[in-house]
Every structure is written in structure tokens, then in C-alpha cells.
Amino acid sequence: MIREKINNDWQFAKGSTSMMSSFMGGPSFEPVNLPHDAMVHEERTPDTANGTQTGYWPGGLYTYLKKIQVPEEWQEKTAILEFEGVYATAMVYVNGELAATHLYGYSNFYVVLDKYLNYGQENEIRVIADNAAEKNSRWYSGSGIYRNVNLLVGARIHIPADGVMITTPSVSEESSVVEICTTIKNLTRKKEKVTVEVVLSREGNIVATDRIGVTMFCEAEEKVYQKICLKQAKLWSPDTPELYDCTVNIYSGEELLDVAQEHFGIRRLELDAEHGLRINGKQVKLRGTCIHHDNGIIGATTLEKAEERRCRQMKEAGFNSIRSAHHPMSKAMLDACDKVGMLVMDELSDMWTNHKNPNDFALHFLDCVDTEVEQMVKKDYNHPSVILYSAGNEIPDMGTARGAQINRSICNQFHLLDSSRYTTNAVNGMLALGPKIGLVIQDLMSAQQMKAAGSGEERHEEEGASALNGMMALMVGEMADAFACHPLMTECIEEACEAMDITGLNYLTGRHVLEKELHPNKTVLGTETFPADIVRLWDVVKNHDHVLGDFTWTGYDYLGEAGCGIFYYDGTQNFAGVYPDRVAYIGDIDIIGYRRPISYLREIVYGLRKEPYIAVERVDKYGLEHSITAWMLKDNIASWTWPGYEGKPANVDVYSEAEEVELLLNGKSLGRKPAGEAHGFTASYEMTYEPGELLAISYRDGKETGRHVLRTADSEVQMQVTCEETSLKADGADLSFITVKLTDANGTENLNAKKKITVSVEGAGTLQGFGSADPRAIGSYDDTTWETYDGYVMAVVRAETEVGQIKVKFATEGCETREVVIEVR
């Protein structure tokens, strides 16, 4: 089918445009281009039932309208709309008639338009996006038509949607076989012979073709298979993401009836407990991160440039794999992962038959699961980045016989639809244990008391802290390992885990080695783990072939689940639900793309960074008590600018893979200390803050291996503007990310300074979002004035559909105004 995006020139209104509302004045409409997240433009309020789960953004009911001209010749064709994502539920009307509904806000769906169309006339598409039922998501969901909308038109004989499926059954450096399965459909009652032509190309150059003839009988649907051998093909892997294009043409004689285009990669997957995961014959350890779907200050708006930027930044930070948490990944992110070389674990759902929120998908899951599995596989099938399907996340049902049966059914369906990839499920031990968790805790506490009695220790805790500390003990440390390996844990999760190819474990690292003893032929994956535990986690991954890797929570910060990683210094506890928290604040990379110190520690632990890295605990918070959870490391930043704290104590960590590091303050050595793997890749210094230069030098075998320096910025600041794209397409969707940071005249970052910066956008573009990474900010990302947070703000500018220039200006008191000019072509 001929596919085109129809994202531009929609009308949007809050509320529903029912027949009754039209008599009573109805809502007022405004023009929008899709994708469009309605939630991010709502006013945050402490009164929303969503609370911290969405970062205090409320849900709502929204209407989208689009007029399309339908030519007379479509009477001999078929027309379909594809919605790549509408949250939470969708009702699609064509010329006032309900044509389709969809209940799952994270999956794509199709609407056949034919019987509702008026040919030779203008037709109306109306979509009701209903996200009014709070609560329905544990994280920021967004609202509305937040992903692309595509119009597909098929001729009398055509390739249906998702009708080209590509596999690589034989892969080697010498030669590889590409198999193309094409579905062809005949709409007519006439028999007709057609030619199916496959053209494979790379970087615009044709590398192979194949043609076969097919007789299409009346109203028939056929599948045809074509195999093409490519000699010395370029293989796809995370290190070499080589892509090919596949074009399938359908001819009737010389008449071109239909064209379908897909990209693909040639790669071979192998999995076993002795070698782990191999891609093209080489073992690959998954340096993974879980991510939610929002794009920070532009909300859930899913634009290709935003997804590619986020993917690229995670790859540059050392990750080679992403887990889509906890829903099917967008097509735009899949394309980005293919291009950048990021492996994907795509996940089906966050809930099955038990609610995690009163209005979540659990009510519909069993009715929809077969369709959703099938649609997810079709979406992912041609993407070389996808290696793994996850049936669910932290499903309480997993500890029951019924849950094991559902898991087996889902995994089997994945295999029937796609035998080339593997299955898992992210098991949470606490939830799987259900009512048996009390017995496990009782056993562990008894063992701990006996151990304490034997050592003569006494334990005194305030009642209020006892529950929190008890829960934390089950998540980290020796008790967490004992909890993970408890016999009742094995009993509860064993049957469910046996149905999947890879045993996926959330926060059960202590169980990874035990699984090899219990199931010597199975592999294990840390499907969700604590960021601060990376040193221990990666040691387990490196030293056990059956452990495939680790997916941290999380590599990129996100909206919602607000405050779970914020360092509170006022007695507030994490997860307490405090307005105006908006961001989780546990990402290696913050919501505008700035890498926090833990990101560099992780890169060093992975063995990807040889230079040391200096991380300074906030000097203005020295000695103050703060909240802490297992997801948090330290409240540190890469800054040596702390005016007013001269002569005050400071704590500094130097991260390094080398055996030894030396820290120098203004040329004076503060001593050499051991670092490297044996010391958690960290050397810690307590010192007195003194402005100037802080230099870290790493040594191996007595020889210098790298340096990292921080300098104190002068008090007078200026704005330094970085524009990632100075030329955009006039397509209504292209983006430029413009970062503003505060520096001194020498370019030294001043993360301590604060400035209220105002942005203005003129010309052939609009301001899609503006803001900082401040997890507790009050304002809206629609505001044109924001205060810097740790020295930074960012603007996202979106091209319109007319060519011209976009002029973006940044102004603040006491600094020279900066202007960026972007060409829209």
C-alpha cells in the first residue's frame, strides 16, 4: 500500500464533540500538527488523582479533526488509517460514523475507511482520545494522538499493511541469504497475473533483484517467498549497524500497482547457557537501560528527531541495549535503534489481570492480549535491533499457576509468530511471592536476629524508620540476596520462568548465579536493576556466561514517578507524593540530555572510558542529612564553582578504571589513592574547598593513563548557545534542540549560577518546548521564561511546513542576547 503521513493541519479541542455538544456550543478548536501530546500542555495541579505518577499532570478528554479529500478513483481501491499511538483509548469516526475503537494506548492500530467514505468529496476524520479516567498509569503517559498517523491506499492488487516480512535464515561473512515473504491481496472478482519484484539496495545502490510471477484469483490473498543470496554482505550489529533497503514492486504487465518499502539488517542471533548471547558469532553482553516513552520537555510527543537524539545519547554514554518499559516501543524509536545500533527488548504490558491502578489496562488485557502480541510482532519483525520480546513487567500473577499458564501462552504465541527472537518476562520477586512474602521475611528476620545475637550486636530503630529500612533491606545487601534465593521464591516463580527463553529478574541479582545451578541450560538477564549497584552487577555479568547483561533503572530521566530519586534535605521521604515534583530524577542522563556523574562511572565500569572523572558532592549540602533509596547514588555534579563556601569541607570522588589516581588542587597533590575494579572504580577524598583548578590523574603500572580537570568559573557569566541542527525539513515535524548553558568568558561552565532566561521564536517554526531538568520546578514547558538548573536550559524548536528561516533569541538580565538562525528547507 502507498503510505503517507497525514500529521499536518489537524484541529484540536479539549472535550468531546458529540451531537449534543454541537447544539450547546461545543469546544473551540485550534490548529495542531501531529504528533501531539495534550497532557504536557495541561496545567499541573496537586489536586489531580494522578499525583506523582504522572508528575501532577492531569488527564482529559480530547477531540482531533482532519479533513481529507477522497478522489473518485478510490472506489476501486482500499484506504486505511494507521494510528501509531493514541492515549489512552481511541474512538475513530469517519463522516460521523464510528469506524473503530482501540483500548491500548501504546500500540498501533488500523482503521479500514472504505465503507464510510464519500468519494469525490471532502471527508471528515474525528478522533476522541480519552484519558480522563484517572488513575491509569504508573508513569507520565501523555494524552491524545502522540504518535504518527499514516494514510495507506492500496490498488486493486496490493500489499496489505505489514505485508512484507524479512528474515535472514543464513548469515556469514562470505554469503548471506535474505528471505522476503510478501502478502498480496486481490480486491477484485477477476483473475490477474502479476509480477512481484524485490529490489535490495544499500546506501542508494542496488545490490540484488528478484522477480517472480503470481496468478491472483478473485478476492484472493497469497503469500510469496523469495530468497536472495548476498555475497560478503555488510552485517548488522551494535558496533556496525549496517542497514539495507528492501523495495517490493507489484506489476501487472508494465503497470506498477503497488510499492512497499522496508529497511532491514543482516544478522544472526544465537543463545545458550555456555556462550550467552551471540550476534554474528560474537558474544555480546547487554549494557542495558530501561526507558519510558516521554521525551522530556516535549512530553510524550513522539517525533523521529527526538527519539533518535535520545537513542544516540544513550549509545554515546555506553549503553548498547534498551528495554521499552513497560509497553510496545514506538516505530520512531525502533528506526533510531536500527540506525544507531541499539539492541531492543520490546515489552508487552505493565499489567495482566491485576490492577496496578484503578483504571489501567488490566480490565481489557485478556480480551486484547492475542491481538496486541500479534501487532507488536508485526511492528518489530523487520527491525534488526529487536532481539527480545518481554511478556510483561512485575506481574503479580507470575507467582500463581494461572499466571504461569498466561506467561506460557504469551511466550508460545511470540514463538509461533516469530521464531527468530527470544522471550522473557521481568519478574519482581516481592510481587510474585504475594501472600507468601510474610513467611520469607519472617525466615530472614529470624536468621538476622540469630546472627546479631551471635555477634553481640544490638539493634535500635525508631518505629517510623523501621518499615522503610526493612523494605530497603530486602532490596540491597546480604538480606536482599537471601530474599532472592529463598526456596519459596524458587517455588513461586519457577514454572513461569521455565516458559521463557531467558529468565528475566528485576532486582534479584543475588539469584543470577543460583539460576545456573537450578537450571543449567537457561540464561539469565537482569531486566531491571539499581543504578547505584552497577559495580557489583557488572562483575556478575562479566564473570558468568549465562548472565546476558543488565538493564539499569534508568539510563534517561523521565516525567512522572516523580521524586523517587530526588535528594530531599527537608525530611521529605522519597515516594511520599510531594507537589511540585515532576521528574523521577534517577536517570544517568537528565531530561534535557545532560550526563550526570553516575553515567561516567557506568561508562568506566563497562570498560569504555579510560580517562578518570571527578564528581563533587554538592558543597552547599555538605553534612546535611537527606533522603535515600536504592535507586540513588550520590548528590554530586562535575563542578568546582561554589562561591561563599571557601574554606568549607568538600567530598570529592574520582572514578577511574586505573589502579591508582592522584588528585591535585591548584597544583598541590592531595595524595594518591587506589581505584579500579578492586576498589569500586572510586577513590574518595575529603578536602577543603578552595577555588581554582581540581585535577585528577590516573595511573596504571606507574604510568599516567588519563586526566580530568574541573576549574572554578569567574563570577561574571554569559550564555553559551549550542544548536544541534541549523537546517530543518519543512515537514511540520523536524526538530532542533538548542541548549543554553552558563559559562564565564573562558568557556568554563558555571553550574552554580542561576539566570532566568527568556526565549522567543519567529519565522518558519514554533517553540515545541522550553525548560530545564529541575525535578521540582513549578512552570510549564510552554512558558517562554525558565530559570537555569545546574547551569542549563533547553529549547526545542519545531519546523513548520513553509520554507524560510527560524530566528531563536535568548535573553537574560546582565548577559548579551544570543540569536540562532535555523534554515527550513
Short mmCIF file of N, CA and C in Angstrom, two decimals, residues 9 112 123 132 163 175 194 205 242 349 359 398 418 537 543 695 739 742 822:
data_model
loop_
_atom_site.label_atom_id
_atom_site.label_comp_id
_atom_site.label_asym_id
_atom_site.label_seq_id
_atom_site.Cartn_x
_atom_site.Cartn_y
_atom_site.Cartn_z
N ASP A 9 -2.08 19.84 9.77
CA ASP A 9 -3.38 20.51 9.56
C ASP A 9 -4.55 19.76 10.20
N VAL A 112 -9.97 0.59 8.67
CA VAL A 112 -10.36 0.50 7.26
C VAL A 112 -11.47 1.51 7.01
N ASN A 123 -13.87 14.49 3.18
CA ASN A 123 -14.34 13.61 4.25
C ASN A 123 -13.73 14.05 5.57
N ALA A 132 -9.35 10.53 30.45
CA ALA A 132 -9.97 11.22 31.58
C ALA A 132 -10.06 10.36 32.83
N GLY A 163 2.72 -6.19 5.22
CA GLY A 163 2.70 -7.32 4.30
C GLY A 163 4.04 -7.77 3.78
N SER A 175 28.74 -15.20 2.65
CA SER A 175 27.47 -15.03 1.96
C SER A 175 26.32 -15.15 2.94
N VAL A 194 0.30 -11.19 -11.86
CA VAL A 194 1.16 -10.05 -11.55
C VAL A 194 2.60 -10.53 -11.37
N ASN A 205 22.45 2.23 -3.61
CA ASN A 205 22.95 1.40 -4.71
C ASN A 205 22.28 0.03 -4.68
N GLU A 242 24.81 -1.76 10.05
CA GLU A 242 24.68 -1.66 8.60
C GLU A 242 23.24 -2.02 8.19
N SER A 349 3.35 -5.29 28.24
CA SER A 349 2.42 -4.58 29.14
C SER A 349 2.96 -4.55 30.56
N ASN A 359 -7.84 2.29 36.87
CA ASN A 359 -8.36 2.40 35.50
C ASN A 359 -7.33 1.99 34.46
N MET A 398 2.57 -13.81 38.18
CA MET A 398 3.68 -14.73 37.88
C MET A 398 3.90 -15.76 38.97
N ASP A 418 7.05 -15.44 15.49
CA ASP A 418 8.42 -15.03 15.18
C ASP A 418 9.38 -15.97 15.90
N LEU A 537 26.89 -5.42 39.90
CA LEU A 537 26.11 -6.03 38.83
C LEU A 537 26.98 -6.44 37.65
N ASN A 543 31.55 -12.19 34.66
CA ASN A 543 32.15 -13.45 35.09
C ASN A 543 31.25 -14.67 34.95
N LEU A 695 42.41 18.78 39.60
CA LEU A 695 42.91 17.90 38.54
C LEU A 695 43.03 16.46 39.05
N THR A 739 20.60 24.12 23.29
CA THR A 739 20.98 24.12 24.70
C THR A 739 21.66 25.43 25.06
N LEU A 742 25.38 28.33 31.15
CA LEU A 742 26.06 29.49 31.71
C LEU A 742 27.55 29.20 31.86
N ILE A 822 17.98 29.27 12.04
CA ILE A 822 17.82 27.91 11.52
C ILE A 822 17.14 28.00 10.15
#
